[in-house]
Short mmCIF file of C-alpha atoms in Angstrom, two decimals:
data_model
loop_
_atom_site.label_atom_id
_atom_site.label_comp_id
_atom_site.label_asym_id
_atom_site.label_seq_id
_atom_site.Cartn_x
_atom_site.Cartn_y
_atom_site.Cartn_z
CA MET A 1 -4.91 -52.39 3.82
CA ALA A 2 -1.67 -52.60 1.94
CA ARG A 3 -1.92 -48.81 1.18
CA GLU A 4 -0.99 -48.16 5.14
CA GLN A 5 2.36 -50.02 4.88
CA ILE A 6 3.69 -47.93 1.60
CA GLN A 7 6.26 -45.40 3.37
CA TYR A 8 7.27 -43.03 0.19
CA VAL A 9 11.09 -41.98 0.45
CA THR A 10 10.50 -38.76 -0.74
CA ALA A 11 7.27 -37.23 -0.09
CA PRO A 12 4.69 -37.80 -3.26
CA LYS A 13 4.83 -34.80 -5.67
CA VAL A 14 1.29 -33.46 -5.13
CA GLU A 15 0.70 -30.88 -7.96
CA ASP A 16 -2.63 -29.51 -8.12
CA ASN A 17 -3.09 -28.94 -12.01
CA ARG A 18 -5.70 -26.27 -11.72
CA LYS A 19 -5.17 -23.83 -14.63
CA LYS A 20 -3.11 -20.42 -12.76
CA TYR A 21 -4.43 -17.26 -14.43
CA CYS A 22 -3.31 -13.57 -13.37
CA ARG A 23 -6.08 -12.56 -11.36
CA PHE A 24 -4.95 -8.71 -12.20
CA LYS A 25 -6.18 -9.60 -16.05
CA LYS A 26 -9.05 -11.49 -15.29
CA ASN A 27 -10.79 -9.26 -12.74
CA GLY A 28 -9.56 -5.95 -14.93
CA ILE A 29 -7.85 -4.67 -11.78
CA LYS A 30 -5.31 -2.17 -13.42
CA TYR A 31 -4.06 -0.23 -9.92
CA ILE A 32 -2.95 -2.02 -6.91
CA ASP A 33 -2.97 -0.04 -4.02
CA TYR A 34 -0.40 0.07 -1.60
CA LYS A 35 -2.37 1.36 1.02
CA ASP A 36 -4.80 -1.45 0.94
CA ALA A 37 -3.08 -4.20 3.54
CA ASN A 38 -5.97 -7.01 3.28
CA PHE A 39 -5.40 -7.06 -0.36
CA LEU A 40 -1.88 -7.24 -0.43
CA LEU A 41 -1.85 -9.85 2.32
CA LYS A 42 -3.00 -12.42 -0.56
CA PHE A 43 0.43 -11.91 -2.16
CA VAL A 44 2.55 -12.34 0.91
CA ASN A 45 3.51 -15.55 2.73
CA ASP A 46 3.26 -15.75 6.46
CA GLN A 47 6.96 -14.32 7.16
CA GLY A 48 5.84 -11.27 5.13
CA LYS A 49 7.67 -12.28 2.11
CA VAL A 50 6.31 -11.45 -1.34
CA LEU A 51 4.99 -14.91 -2.87
CA PRO A 52 6.58 -15.95 -6.16
CA ARG A 53 4.84 -15.90 -9.72
CA ARG A 54 4.77 -19.80 -9.69
CA LEU A 55 2.83 -19.68 -6.82
CA THR A 56 0.36 -16.98 -7.56
CA GLY A 57 0.26 -17.18 -11.19
CA THR A 58 0.07 -13.42 -11.83
CA SER A 59 1.73 -12.26 -14.95
CA LEU A 60 5.22 -10.40 -14.91
CA LYS A 61 3.74 -6.92 -15.51
CA PHE A 62 1.61 -7.51 -12.33
CA GLN A 63 4.25 -9.19 -10.28
CA ARG A 64 6.32 -6.00 -10.55
CA LYS A 65 3.35 -3.77 -9.67
CA VAL A 66 2.71 -5.96 -7.00
CA ALA A 67 6.17 -6.09 -5.33
CA GLN A 68 6.60 -2.37 -5.89
CA ALA A 69 3.03 -1.93 -3.65
CA VAL A 70 3.95 -4.18 -1.15
CA LYS A 71 7.57 -2.25 -0.68
CA ARG A 72 5.80 0.91 -0.53
CA ALA A 73 3.76 -0.54 2.23
CA ARG A 74 6.33 -1.69 4.01
CA HIS A 75 7.77 1.65 4.18
CA ILE A 76 5.03 3.39 5.70
CA GLY A 77 4.63 0.39 8.44
CA ILE A 78 1.61 -1.01 6.86
CA LEU A 79 3.35 -4.16 6.16
CA PRO A 80 5.88 -5.87 8.19
CA TYR A 81 9.41 -6.52 6.70
CA VAL A 82 9.69 -9.72 8.24
CA THR A 83 7.55 -11.57 10.95
CA ASP A 84 6.68 -15.36 11.90
CA SER A 85 3.19 -15.25 11.98
CA LEU A 86 1.62 -12.95 9.83
CA LYS A 87 -1.65 -14.19 8.82
CA MET B 1 0.43 19.89 -13.27
CA GLN B 2 1.31 16.16 -12.24
CA GLN B 3 -0.81 14.63 -9.74
CA TYR B 4 0.73 13.39 -6.81
CA GLU B 5 -0.43 11.46 -3.54
CA THR B 6 1.54 11.79 -0.01
CA VAL B 7 1.30 9.82 3.11
CA ILE B 8 2.86 10.93 6.61
CA VAL B 9 3.15 9.25 9.61
CA LEU B 10 3.48 11.43 12.63
CA THR B 11 4.72 10.31 15.79
CA PRO B 12 1.63 9.41 18.28
CA LEU B 13 3.06 11.43 21.02
CA LEU B 14 2.01 14.30 20.13
CA SER B 15 -1.96 15.33 21.25
CA ASP B 16 -4.95 15.45 18.60
CA GLU B 17 -4.75 19.45 17.76
CA ALA B 18 -0.99 19.60 17.71
CA ALA B 19 -1.09 16.95 14.77
CA LYS B 20 -3.70 18.94 12.94
CA GLU B 21 -1.24 21.69 13.33
CA VAL B 22 1.19 19.91 11.80
CA ILE B 23 -0.84 18.67 8.82
CA ALA B 24 -2.03 22.40 8.20
CA LYS B 25 1.48 23.63 8.33
CA PHE B 26 2.15 21.07 5.31
CA ARG B 27 -1.10 22.10 3.64
CA GLY B 28 0.10 25.22 3.75
CA VAL B 29 3.28 24.50 2.32
CA LEU B 30 1.42 22.89 -0.53
CA THR B 31 -1.31 25.61 -1.33
CA ASP B 32 1.46 28.44 -0.98
CA ASN B 33 3.44 26.97 -3.93
CA GLY B 34 0.44 26.75 -5.83
CA ALA B 35 -0.59 23.40 -5.34
CA GLU B 36 -4.31 22.24 -5.65
CA ILE B 37 -5.61 19.99 -2.96
CA ILE B 38 -7.58 17.25 -4.42
CA HIS B 39 -8.72 15.04 -1.41
CA GLU B 40 -7.54 14.38 2.36
CA ASP B 41 -7.89 11.33 4.20
CA ASN B 42 -7.22 11.17 7.74
CA TRP B 43 -6.53 7.80 8.96
CA GLY B 44 -5.70 8.85 12.76
CA LEU B 45 -3.74 6.37 14.94
CA LYS B 46 -3.06 3.30 13.39
CA LYS B 47 -0.90 0.07 14.86
CA LEU B 48 2.47 0.16 12.71
CA ALA B 49 3.52 -3.32 11.55
CA TYR B 50 6.89 -2.59 13.14
CA PRO B 51 8.19 -0.12 15.54
CA ILE B 52 9.35 2.90 13.99
CA GLN B 53 11.80 5.49 16.47
CA LYS B 54 11.16 2.73 19.23
CA LYS B 55 6.96 3.88 18.64
CA THR B 56 4.27 1.07 17.56
CA THR B 57 1.79 3.25 16.77
CA GLY B 58 1.24 6.33 14.26
CA TYR B 59 -0.87 9.12 13.13
CA TYR B 60 -1.64 8.49 9.36
CA HIS B 61 -2.52 11.30 6.74
CA LEU B 62 -2.63 11.05 3.37
CA ILE B 63 -3.27 14.12 0.84
CA GLU B 64 -3.84 14.02 -2.99
CA PHE B 65 -3.02 16.94 -4.56
CA LYS B 66 -1.93 18.50 -8.34
CA ALA B 67 1.40 20.28 -8.23
CA PRO B 68 4.28 21.30 -10.12
CA GLY B 69 6.94 19.08 -10.24
CA GLU B 70 9.76 21.11 -8.38
CA LEU B 71 7.40 21.80 -5.39
CA ILE B 72 7.86 18.11 -4.16
CA ASN B 73 11.41 18.56 -3.59
CA LYS B 74 10.63 21.78 -1.45
CA LEU B 75 7.82 19.48 0.31
CA GLU B 76 10.00 16.44 1.43
CA VAL B 77 12.98 19.25 2.67
CA GLU B 78 10.06 20.39 4.99
CA TYR B 79 9.24 16.40 5.93
CA LYS B 80 12.55 16.11 6.68
CA ARG B 81 13.19 19.20 8.80
CA ASP B 82 10.08 18.73 11.03
CA GLU B 83 11.45 15.92 13.58
CA ARG B 84 7.41 15.25 14.63
CA VAL B 85 6.98 13.12 11.17
CA MET B 86 8.36 9.90 11.34
CA ARG B 87 7.64 8.60 8.09
CA PHE B 88 6.50 10.28 4.78
CA LEU B 89 5.90 8.67 1.36
CA THR B 90 5.32 10.66 -2.15
CA ILE B 91 4.19 8.93 -5.21
CA ALA B 92 3.16 10.63 -8.60
CA LEU B 93 -0.03 9.14 -9.83
CA ASP B 94 0.00 7.45 -13.26
CA LYS B 95 -3.40 7.11 -15.32
CA HIS B 96 -4.83 3.92 -13.88
CA ALA B 97 -3.65 5.45 -10.18
CA ARG B 98 -5.79 8.32 -11.00
CA ALA B 99 -8.85 6.53 -12.10
CA TYR B 100 -8.40 4.16 -9.31
CA SER B 101 -8.95 7.16 -6.91
CA GLU B 102 -11.66 8.54 -8.31
CA LYS B 103 -13.62 5.57 -8.44
CA LYS B 104 -12.48 5.22 -4.86
CA ARG B 105 -14.07 8.80 -4.24
CA SER B 106 -16.77 8.56 -6.29
CA GLY B 107 -18.07 5.25 -5.96
CA ALA B 108 -17.55 3.68 -2.64
CA PHE B 109 -20.26 1.14 -3.20
CA ASN B 110 -18.65 -0.10 -6.54
CA GLN B 111 -15.17 -0.27 -4.63
CA LYS B 112 -17.05 -2.68 -1.98
CA LYS B 113 -18.39 -4.85 -4.84
CA GLN B 114 -14.99 -4.58 -6.84
CA GLN B 115 -13.67 -5.75 -3.35
CA THR B 116 -15.97 -8.89 -3.17
CA GLU B 117 -15.21 -9.47 -6.79
CA GLU B 118 -11.43 -9.68 -5.85
CA VAL B 119 -12.05 -11.60 -3.11
CA ALA B 120 -13.73 -14.12 -5.04
CA GLY B 121 -11.59 -13.50 -8.13
#
């Protein structure tokens, strides 16, 4: 009952502490294909921007490959540069 | 002889055989100068993510080939000269990329399994 009256001044920081891992190392994926749009959509937020590593948990080496693949996909018109409702 | 992969986006205004003829022209440029075409993939008309030259669809074609390095410059000049080509992208394939494309060509089914595994992963 008392729970409902509590109004938080700042939003309570919900941190999901599931261990983040680099899905490329885990699945043994070596090459990220820039032509594969629905795979790249997992690394892009709904505005079409590349997601940061701290959210996706990918390692630096593969984050660069993902960023390059997204930029190539954008160049040939598979992914948008900026949009408002991608997903 | 490096291995390359080139994707071209043709304007959708031209008819099907005109598009085929453009692609045949570029295939000719490649084979005349000693390139060896490994694989070709035609995606046909696809919707673009953003309008290019005021058009919302593009005719995609992919060519994978082995060629000496200096041929790429010639090929790209040809692309720039031809105004029916809206967009092009030529990349060199490193060993992982080559392995990926072989696996994709030969084992399409394990590509599906790898896809589902990626989805799960």
